[in-house]
Coordinates of N, CA and C in Angstrom, one line a residue:
M50 N 1.1 17.9 -30.7 CA 0.0 18.2 -29.8 C -0.5 16.9 -29.1
P51 N -0.7 16.9 -27.8 CA -1.0 15.7 -27.1 C -2.4 15.2 -27.5
V52 N -2.5 13.9 -27.5 CA -3.8 13.3 -27.8 C -4.7 13.3 -26.6
S53 N -6.1 13.3 -26.8 CA -7.0 13.3 -25.7 C -7.0 12.0 -25.0
A54 N -6.8 10.9 -25.8 CA -6.8 9.6 -25.3 C -6.1 8.7 -26.3
P55 N -5.2 7.9 -25.8 CA -4.4 7.0 -26.8 C -5.3 5.9 -27.4
D56 N -4.9 5.6 -28.6 CA -5.6 4.5 -29.4 C -5.1 3.2 -28.9
P57 N -6.0 2.3 -28.4 CA -5.5 1.0 -27.9 C -4.9 0.1 -29.0
I58 N -5.2 0.4 -30.2 CA -4.7 -0.4 -31.3 C -3.3 0.0 -31.7
R59 N -2.9 1.3 -31.6 CA -1.6 1.7 -32.0 C -0.5 1.3 -31.1
R60 N 0.7 1.4 -31.5 CA 1.9 1.2 -30.7 C 2.6 2.5 -30.4
Y61 N 2.9 2.8 -29.2 CA 3.4 4.1 -28.8 C 4.8 3.9 -28.2
T62 N 5.5 5.0 -28.0 CA 6.8 5.1 -27.3 C 6.6 5.8 -25.9
V63 N 7.6 5.8 -25.1 CA 7.6 6.6 -23.8 C 7.4 8.1 -24.1
Q64 N 8.0 8.5 -25.2 CA 7.9 10.0 -25.6 C 6.4 10.3 -25.8
D65 N 5.7 9.4 -26.5 CA 4.3 9.6 -26.7 C 3.6 9.7 -25.4
Y66 N 3.9 8.7 -24.5 CA 3.2 8.6 -23.2 C 3.4 9.9 -22.4
L67 N 4.6 10.5 -22.4 CA 4.9 11.7 -21.7 C 4.2 12.9 -22.2
S68 N 3.7 12.8 -23.4 CA 3.0 14.0 -24.0 C 1.5 14.0 -23.7
W69 N 1.0 12.9 -23.1 CA -0.5 12.8 -22.9 C -0.9 13.6 -21.7
P70 N -2.2 14.0 -21.6 CA -2.6 14.8 -20.4 C -2.5 13.9 -19.2
D71 N -2.4 14.6 -18.0 CA -2.2 14.0 -16.8 C -3.4 13.1 -16.4
D72 N -4.6 13.4 -16.9 CA -5.8 12.6 -16.5 C -5.9 11.3 -17.3
V73 N -5.0 11.1 -18.3 CA -5.0 9.8 -19.0 C -4.2 8.8 -18.2
R74 N -4.9 7.9 -17.5 CA -4.3 6.9 -16.6 C -4.1 5.6 -17.3
C75 N -2.8 5.3 -17.7 CA -2.5 4.1 -18.4 C -1.1 3.7 -18.2
E76 N -0.8 2.5 -18.6 CA 0.6 2.0 -18.7 C 0.9 1.6 -20.1
L77 N 2.2 1.5 -20.4 CA 2.6 1.2 -21.8 C 3.6 0.0 -21.7
I78 N 3.2 -1.1 -22.3 CA 4.0 -2.3 -22.2 C 4.3 -2.7 -23.7
H79 N 5.6 -2.7 -24.0 CA 6.0 -2.9 -25.4 C 5.1 -2.2 -26.4
G80 N 4.9 -0.9 -26.1 CA 4.2 0.0 -27.0 C 2.6 -0.1 -27.0
Q81 N 2.1 -1.1 -26.2 CA 0.7 -1.3 -26.2 C 0.1 -0.6 -24.9
V82 N -1.0 0.1 -25.1 CA -1.6 0.8 -24.0 C -2.5 -0.1 -23.1
Y83 N -2.3 0.0 -21.8 CA -3.2 -0.7 -20.9 C -3.9 0.3 -20.0
D84 N -5.2 0.4 -20.1 CA -6.0 1.4 -19.4 C -5.9 1.1 -17.9
M85 N -5.8 2.1 -17.0 CA -5.8 2.0 -15.6 C -7.0 2.5 -14.9
T86 N -8.1 2.8 -15.6 CA -9.3 3.2 -15.0 C -10.3 2.0 -14.9
P87 N -11.2 2.0 -13.9 CA -11.4 3.1 -12.9 C -10.3 3.1 -11.8
A88 N -10.4 4.2 -11.0 CA -9.5 4.3 -9.9 C -9.6 3.1 -8.9
P89 N -8.5 2.8 -8.2 CA -8.6 1.6 -7.3 C -9.5 1.9 -6.2
S90 N -10.0 0.8 -5.6 CA -10.9 0.9 -4.4 C -10.2 1.5 -3.2
L91 N -11.0 1.8 -2.2 CA -10.4 2.3 -0.9 C -9.7 1.2 -0.2
D92 N -10.2 0.0 -0.3 CA -9.5 -1.2 0.3 C -8.1 -1.4 -0.3
H93 N -8.1 -1.3 -1.6 CA -6.8 -1.4 -2.3 C -5.8 -0.3 -1.9
Q94 N -6.3 0.9 -1.8 CA -5.5 2.0 -1.4 C -5.0 1.9 0.1
E95 N -5.8 1.3 0.9 CA -5.3 1.1 2.3 C -4.2 0.1 2.4
V96 N -4.3 -1.0 1.6 CA -3.2 -2.0 1.5 C -2.0 -1.4 1.0
V97 N -2.1 -0.6 -0.1 CA -0.9 0.1 -0.7 C -0.3 1.0 0.3
G98 N -1.1 1.8 1.0 CA -0.6 2.8 1.9 C 0.2 2.1 3.1
A99 N -0.4 1.0 3.6 CA 0.3 0.3 4.7 C 1.6 -0.3 4.3
L100 N 1.6 -0.9 3.1 CA 2.9 -1.5 2.6 C 4.0 -0.4 2.4
Y101 N 3.5 0.7 1.8 CA 4.5 1.8 1.5 C 5.0 2.3 2.8
A102 N 4.2 2.5 3.8 CA 4.6 3.0 5.1 C 5.6 2.1 5.8
A103 N 5.4 0.8 5.7 CA 6.2 -0.2 6.4 C 7.6 -0.3 5.7
L104 N 7.6 -0.3 4.3 CA 8.8 -0.4 3.6 C 9.6 0.9 3.7
R105 N 9.0 2.0 3.8 CA 9.7 3.3 3.9 C 10.3 3.4 5.3
E106 N 9.6 3.0 6.3 CA 10.1 3.0 7.7 C 11.4 2.2 7.7
E107 N 11.4 1.0 7.1 CA 12.6 0.1 7.2 C 13.7 0.7 6.4
S108 N 13.4 1.3 5.2 CA 14.4 2.0 4.4 C 15.1 3.1 5.1
S109 N 14.4 3.8 5.9 CA 14.9 5.0 6.6 C 15.9 4.6 7.7
R110 N 15.9 3.3 8.1 CA 16.8 2.9 9.2 C 18.3 2.9 8.8
G111 N 18.6 2.9 7.5 CA 20.0 2.9 7.2 C 20.4 2.5 5.8
R112 N 21.6 1.9 5.7 CA 22.1 1.5 4.4 C 21.7 0.1 4.0
H113 N 21.4 0.0 2.7 CA 20.9 -1.3 2.2 C 21.7 -1.6 0.9
G114 N 21.1 -2.4 0.0 CA 21.8 -3.1 -1.1 C 22.5 -2.1 -2.0
G115 N 22.0 -0.9 -2.2 CA 22.7 0.0 -3.2 C 23.8 0.8 -2.6
G116 N 24.2 0.6 -1.3 CA 25.2 1.3 -0.7 C 24.8 2.5 0.1
G117 N 23.5 2.8 0.1 CA 22.9 3.9 0.9 C 21.4 3.6 1.1
P118 N 20.7 4.6 1.7 CA 19.3 4.4 2.0 C 18.6 4.1 0.7
C119 N 17.8 3.0 0.6 CA 16.9 2.8 -0.5 C 15.8 3.8 -0.5
Q120 N 15.3 4.1 -1.7 CA 14.1 5.0 -1.8 C 12.9 4.2 -2.1
V121 N 11.8 4.6 -1.4 CA 10.5 3.9 -1.6 C 9.5 4.9 -2.2
F122 N 8.8 4.5 -3.3 CA 7.9 5.3 -3.9 C 6.5 4.6 -4.1
V123 N 5.5 5.4 -4.0 CA 4.1 4.9 -4.1 C 3.4 5.4 -5.3
A124 N 2.5 4.7 -5.9 CA 1.8 5.1 -7.1 C 1.0 6.4 -6.9
P125 N 1.0 7.2 -7.9 CA 1.5 7.0 -9.3 C 2.9 7.5 -9.4
V126 N 3.8 6.6 -9.9 CA 5.2 6.9 -10.2 C 5.5 6.1 -11.5
D127 N 6.1 6.8 -12.4 CA 6.4 6.2 -13.7 C 7.8 5.4 -13.5
V128 N 7.8 4.2 -14.0 CA 9.0 3.4 -14.0 C 9.2 3.1 -15.5
V129 N 10.3 3.7 -16.1 CA 10.6 3.5 -17.5 C 11.6 2.3 -17.6
L130 N 11.1 1.3 -18.4 CA 11.9 0.1 -18.5 C 12.6 0.0 -19.9
S131 N 12.0 0.7 -20.9 CA 12.6 0.7 -22.2 C 11.9 1.9 -23.0
R132 N 12.3 2.1 -24.2 CA 11.7 3.2 -25.0 C 10.2 3.1 -25.3
D133 N 9.7 1.9 -25.1 CA 8.3 1.7 -25.4 C 7.5 1.0 -24.2
T134 N 8.2 1.1 -23.0 CA 7.5 0.5 -21.8 C 7.7 1.3 -20.6
V135 N 6.6 1.7 -20.1 CA 6.6 2.5 -18.8 C 5.4 2.0 -18.0
V136 N 5.6 1.7 -16.7 CA 4.6 1.1 -15.9 C 4.5 2.0 -14.6
Q137 N 3.3 1.8 -13.9 CA 3.1 2.5 -12.7 C 2.8 1.5 -11.6
P138 N 3.8 0.8 -11.0 CA 3.5 -0.2 -9.9 C 2.9 0.5 -8.7
D139 N 2.3 -0.3 -7.8 CA 1.7 0.3 -6.6 C 2.8 0.8 -5.7
V140 N 3.9 0.1 -5.5 CA 5.0 0.5 -4.6 C 6.3 0.0 -5.3
V141 N 7.3 0.8 -5.3 CA 8.6 0.3 -5.7 C 9.7 0.8 -4.7
V142 N 10.8 -0.1 -4.7 CA 11.9 0.2 -3.9 C 13.1 0.3 -4.8
V143 N 13.8 1.4 -4.7 CA 15.0 1.7 -5.6 C 16.2 2.0 -4.8
C144 N 17.3 1.1 -4.9 CA 18.5 1.3 -4.1 C 19.6 1.9 -4.9
D145 N 19.5 2.1 -6.2 CA 20.5 2.7 -7.0 C 20.1 4.1 -7.3
P146 N 20.8 5.1 -6.7 CA 20.4 6.5 -6.9 C 20.5 7.0 -8.3
A147 N 21.3 6.3 -9.2 CA 21.4 6.7 -10.6 C 20.1 6.6 -11.3
K148 N 19.2 5.7 -10.8 CA 17.9 5.5 -11.4 C 16.9 6.5 -11.1
T149 N 17.2 7.4 -10.2 CA 16.2 8.4 -9.8 C 16.8 9.8 -9.9
V150 N 17.9 9.9 -10.6 CA 18.7 11.2 -10.6 C 17.9 12.3 -11.2
D151 N 17.0 12.1 -12.1 CA 16.3 13.2 -12.7 C 15.1 13.7 -11.9
R152 N 14.8 12.9 -10.8 CA 13.7 13.3 -9.9 C 12.3 13.4 -10.5
Q153 N 12.2 12.8 -11.7 CA 10.9 12.8 -12.4 C 10.3 11.5 -12.5
R154 N 11.1 10.4 -12.7 CA 10.6 9.1 -12.8 C 11.8 8.1 -12.5
V155 N 11.4 6.9 -12.4 CA 12.5 5.8 -12.2 C 12.9 5.3 -13.5
Q156 N 14.2 5.4 -13.8 CA 14.8 4.9 -15.1 C 15.5 3.6 -14.9
G157 N 14.8 2.5 -15.2 CA 15.4 1.2 -15.1 C 14.6 0.4 -14.1
A158 N 15.1 -0.9 -13.9 CA 14.4 -1.8 -13.0 C 14.6 -1.4 -11.5
P159 N 13.5 -1.3 -10.8 CA 13.6 -1.2 -9.3 C 14.1 -2.4 -8.7
D160 N 14.5 -2.3 -7.4 CA 15.0 -3.5 -6.7 C 13.8 -4.4 -6.2
L161 N 12.7 -3.7 -6.0 CA 11.5 -4.4 -5.6 C 10.3 -3.7 -6.2
V162 N 9.4 -4.5 -6.8 CA 8.1 -4.0 -7.2 C 7.0 -4.7 -6.5
V163 N 6.0 -4.0 -6.0 CA 4.8 -4.5 -5.3 C 3.6 -4.1 -6.1
E164 N 2.8 -5.1 -6.4 CA 1.5 -4.9 -7.1 C 0.4 -5.4 -6.2
V165 N -0.6 -4.6 -5.9 CA -1.7 -5.0 -5.1 C -2.9 -5.3 -6.1
L166 N -3.4 -6.5 -6.1 CA -4.4 -6.9 -7.1 C -5.7 -6.2 -6.9
S167 N -6.4 -5.9 -8.0 CA -7.8 -5.4 -8.0 C -8.4 -6.2 -9.2
P168 N -9.7 -6.3 -9.2 CA -10.4 -7.1 -10.3 C -10.0 -6.7 -11.7
S169 N -9.7 -5.4 -11.9 CA -9.4 -4.9 -13.2 C -7.9 -5.1 -13.6
T170 N -7.1 -5.4 -12.7 CA -5.6 -5.5 -13.0 C -5.1 -6.9 -12.7
S171 N -5.9 -7.8 -12.1 CA -5.3 -9.1 -11.6 C -4.6 -9.9 -12.6
L172 N -5.3 -10.1 -13.8 CA -4.7 -10.9 -14.8 C -3.4 -10.3 -15.4
K173 N -3.4 -9.0 -15.6 CA -2.2 -8.3 -16.1 C -1.1 -8.4 -15.1
D174 N -1.3 -8.2 -13.8 CA -0.3 -8.2 -12.8 C 0.3 -9.6 -12.7
R175 N -0.5 -10.6 -12.8 CA 0.0 -12.0 -12.7 C 0.6 -12.5 -13.9
R176 N 0.2 -12.0 -15.1 CA 0.7 -12.6 -16.3 C 1.7 -11.6 -17.0
E177 N 1.2 -10.6 -17.7 CA 2.1 -9.7 -18.4 C 3.2 -9.0 -17.6
K178 N 2.8 -8.6 -16.4 CA 3.8 -7.9 -15.6 C 4.8 -8.8 -15.0
R179 N 4.4 -10.0 -14.7 CA 5.4 -11.0 -14.1 C 6.5 -11.3 -15.2
V180 N 6.0 -11.5 -16.4 CA 6.9 -11.7 -17.5 C 7.8 -10.5 -17.8
L181 N 7.2 -9.3 -17.7 CA 7.9 -8.1 -18.0 C 9.0 -7.8 -16.9
Y182 N 8.6 -8.0 -15.7 CA 9.6 -7.7 -14.6 C 10.7 -8.7 -14.6
E183 N 10.4 -9.9 -15.0 CA 11.5 -10.9 -15.1 C 12.4 -10.5 -16.3
A184 N 11.9 -10.1 -17.4 CA 12.7 -9.8 -18.6 C 13.6 -8.6 -18.3
Y185 N 13.1 -7.7 -17.5 CA 13.9 -6.5 -17.3 C 14.8 -6.6 -16.0
G186 N 14.8 -7.7 -15.4 CA 15.7 -8.0 -14.3 C 15.3 -7.4 -13.0
V187 N 14.0 -7.3 -12.7 CA 13.5 -6.8 -11.4 C 13.8 -7.9 -10.4
P188 N 14.7 -7.7 -9.4 CA 15.1 -8.8 -8.5 C 14.0 -9.4 -7.7
E189 N 13.1 -8.6 -7.2 CA 12.0 -9.1 -6.3 C 10.7 -8.5 -6.8
Y190 N 9.7 -9.4 -6.8 CA 8.3 -9.0 -7.3 C 7.3 -9.6 -6.3
L191 N 6.6 -8.7 -5.6 CA 5.6 -9.2 -4.6 C 4.2 -8.8 -5.1
I192 N 3.3 -9.8 -5.2 CA 1.9 -9.6 -5.6 C 1.1 -9.8 -4.4
V193 N 0.3 -8.8 -4.0 CA -0.6 -8.9 -2.8 C -2.0 -9.0 -3.3
D194 N -2.8 -10.0 -2.8 CA -4.2 -10.2 -3.2 C -5.1 -10.0 -2.0
P195 N -5.7 -8.8 -1.9 CA -6.6 -8.5 -0.7 C -7.8 -9.4 -0.6
A196 N -8.3 -9.8 -1.8 CA -9.5 -10.6 -1.8 C -9.3 -12.0 -1.2
E197 N -8.1 -12.5 -1.5 CA -7.8 -13.9 -1.0 C -6.9 -13.8 0.3
R198 N -6.5 -12.6 0.7 CA -5.7 -12.4 1.9 C -4.4 -13.3 1.8
N199 N -3.7 -13.1 0.7 CA -2.4 -13.8 0.6 C -1.5 -13.0 -0.3
A200 N -0.3 -13.4 -0.5 CA 0.7 -12.8 -1.4 C 1.5 -13.8 -2.1
E201 N 2.1 -13.4 -3.2 CA 2.9 -14.3 -4.0 C 4.2 -13.5 -4.2
Y202 N 5.3 -14.2 -3.9 CA 6.6 -13.6 -3.9 C 7.5 -14.3 -5.0
F203 N 8.1 -13.5 -5.9 CA 9.0 -13.9 -6.9 C 10.4 -13.4 -6.6
R204 N 11.4 -14.2 -6.8 CA 12.8 -13.8 -6.6 C 13.6 -14.2 -7.9
L205 N 14.4 -13.3 -8.4 CA 15.1 -13.5 -9.6 C 16.3 -14.5 -9.3
G206 N 16.4 -15.5 -10.1 CA 17.5 -16.5 -9.8 C 18.8 -16.2 -10.6
A207 N 19.7 -17.0 -10.5 CA 21.0 -16.8 -11.1 C 21.0 -16.8 -12.6
E208 N 20.0 -17.5 -13.2 CA 19.9 -17.6 -14.7 C 19.0 -16.4 -15.2
G209 N 18.7 -15.5 -14.4 CA 17.9 -14.3 -14.9 C 16.4 -14.7 -15.0
R210 N 16.0 -15.8 -14.4 CA 14.6 -16.2 -14.4 C 14.0 -16.2 -13.0
Y211 N 12.7 -16.0 -12.9 CA 12.2 -16.0 -11.5 C 12.1 -17.5 -11.1
E212 N 12.5 -17.7 -9.8 CA 12.4 -19.0 -9.2 C 10.9 -19.3 -8.9
P213 N 10.6 -20.6 -8.7 CA 9.2 -20.8 -8.4 C 8.7 -19.9 -7.2
S214 N 7.5 -19.4 -7.4 CA 7.0 -18.4 -6.5 C 6.7 -19.0 -5.1
V215 N 6.7 -18.2 -4.1 CA 6.3 -18.6 -2.7 C 5.0 -17.9 -2.4
I216 N 4.0 -18.7 -2.0 CA 2.7 -18.2 -1.6 C 2.7 -18.0 -0.1
L217 N 2.3 -16.8 0.3 CA 2.4 -16.3 1.7 C 1.0 -16.1 2.2
G218 N 0.6 -16.7 3.3 CA -0.6 -16.5 4.0 C -0.5 -15.4 5.0
P219 N -1.6 -15.0 5.7 CA -1.5 -13.9 6.7 C -0.5 -14.1 7.8
E220 N -0.2 -15.4 8.2 CA 0.7 -15.6 9.3 C 2.1 -15.9 8.9
D221 N 2.4 -15.8 7.5 CA 3.7 -16.1 7.0 C 4.6 -14.8 7.0
D222 N 5.9 -15.0 7.2 CA 6.8 -13.8 7.2 C 7.0 -13.3 5.7
V223 N 6.9 -12.0 5.5 CA 7.4 -11.4 4.3 C 8.8 -10.9 4.5
Q224 N 9.7 -11.5 3.7 CA 11.1 -11.1 3.8 C 11.6 -10.4 2.5
I225 N 12.2 -9.3 2.6 CA 12.6 -8.5 1.4 C 14.2 -8.5 1.4
I226 N 14.8 -8.9 0.3 CA 16.2 -9.0 0.2 C 16.9 -7.6 0.2
C227 N 16.3 -6.7 -0.6 CA 16.9 -5.4 -0.7 C 16.8 -4.6 0.6
L228 N 15.9 -5.0 1.5 CA 15.8 -4.4 2.8 C 16.0 -5.5 3.8
P229 N 17.2 -5.9 4.1 CA 17.4 -7.1 4.9 C 16.8 -7.1 6.3
G230 N 16.5 -6.0 6.9 CA 15.9 -6.0 8.2 C 14.4 -6.1 8.1
F231 N 13.8 -6.1 6.9 CA 12.3 -6.1 6.8 C 11.8 -7.6 6.9
V232 N 11.2 -7.9 8.0 CA 10.5 -9.2 8.2 C 9.3 -8.9 9.0
A233 N 8.1 -9.3 8.4 CA 6.8 -9.1 9.1 C 5.8 -9.9 8.4
T234 N 4.8 -10.3 9.2 CA 3.7 -11.1 8.6 C 2.7 -10.2 8.0
L235 N 1.9 -10.7 7.1 CA 0.8 -9.9 6.5 C -0.2 -9.5 7.5
T236 N -0.4 -10.3 8.6 CA -1.3 -9.9 9.7 C -0.8 -8.7 10.3
V237 N 0.5 -8.6 10.6 CA 1.1 -7.4 11.2 C 1.0 -6.2 10.3
L238 N 1.4 -6.4 9.0 CA 1.5 -5.3 8.1 C 0.1 -4.8 7.7
L239 N -0.8 -5.7 7.5 CA -2.1 -5.2 6.9 C -3.3 -5.4 7.8
G240 N -3.1 -6.0 9.0 CA -4.2 -6.2 9.9 C -5.1 -7.4 9.5
W241 N -4.6 -8.3 8.6 CA -5.4 -9.4 8.2 C -5.4 -10.4 9.4
P242 N -6.5 -11.0 9.7 CA -6.6 -12.0 10.7 C -5.8 -13.3 10.3
A243 N -5.2 -14.0 11.2 CA -4.5 -15.3 10.9 C -5.6 -16.3 10.5
R244 N -5.3 -17.2 9.6 CA -6.3 -18.2 9.2 C -6.6 -19.2 10.3
T245 N -7.9 -19.6 10.4 CA -8.3 -20.5 11.3 C -7.8 -21.9 10.9
V246 N -7.9 -22.9 11.9 CA -7.5 -24.3 11.6 C -8.2 -24.8 10.4
Q247 N -9.5 -24.5 10.4 CA -10.4 -25.0 9.3 C -9.9 -24.4 7.9
E248 N -9.6 -23.1 7.9 CA -9.1 -22.5 6.7 C -7.8 -23.1 6.2
L249 N -6.9 -23.4 7.2 CA -5.6 -24.0 6.8 C -5.8 -25.4 6.3
A250 N -6.7 -26.1 6.9 CA -7.0 -27.5 6.4 C -7.5 -27.5 5.0
T251 N -8.4 -26.5 4.7 CA -9.0 -26.4 3.4 C -7.9 -26.0 2.4
S252 N -7.0 -25.1 2.7 CA -6.0 -24.6 1.8 C -5.0 -25.8 1.5
Y253 N -4.7 -26.6 2.5 CA -3.8 -27.7 2.3 C -4.4 -28.8 1.4
A254 N -5.7 -28.9 1.5 CA -6.4 -30.0 0.7 C -6.6 -29.6 -0.8
R255 N -6.3 -28.4 -1.2 CA -6.5 -28.0 -2.6 C -5.4 -28.6 -3.5

């Protein structure tokens, strides 16, 4: 019988997770429950929607890394990484059709994960999820910070570890390996104004 709410102290499996009611919004990382309430803000949702639309438009143009059109999904979508780990990234790109064959959830590491920060998820996205996505071999990880109007991009290196991250400002190009034709600035993608000369000088001085 499904539980009304998972116990944050217990360790669970994906099978437990799938038995919970739909209104229980959480992620499972190595068996530990991470609550996802409250719901994201409207600003957060606008950023997620814009990124999803841009990535999906590029994916629809043709064949990419997996030998065919990559699929783009927006939250809520379950991404199962192991028997005790299932997450719900804001946007994912999957180029291997075998990972979406059951049409219920993504089974295995996506080619790209995008997380848009909010106050309640910022630390988890930058810390636990970065380590998690690296460990499970997610080739590209993009963190977008609406409050600071910047993004952080991670790329998996030859040793299976993320290379030093690249910090992207509003006027910097976002380039995605699994969608080779995708190149756009955050200003174009999200309508963020380019930084002024004073803002640039301040950021360089930090």
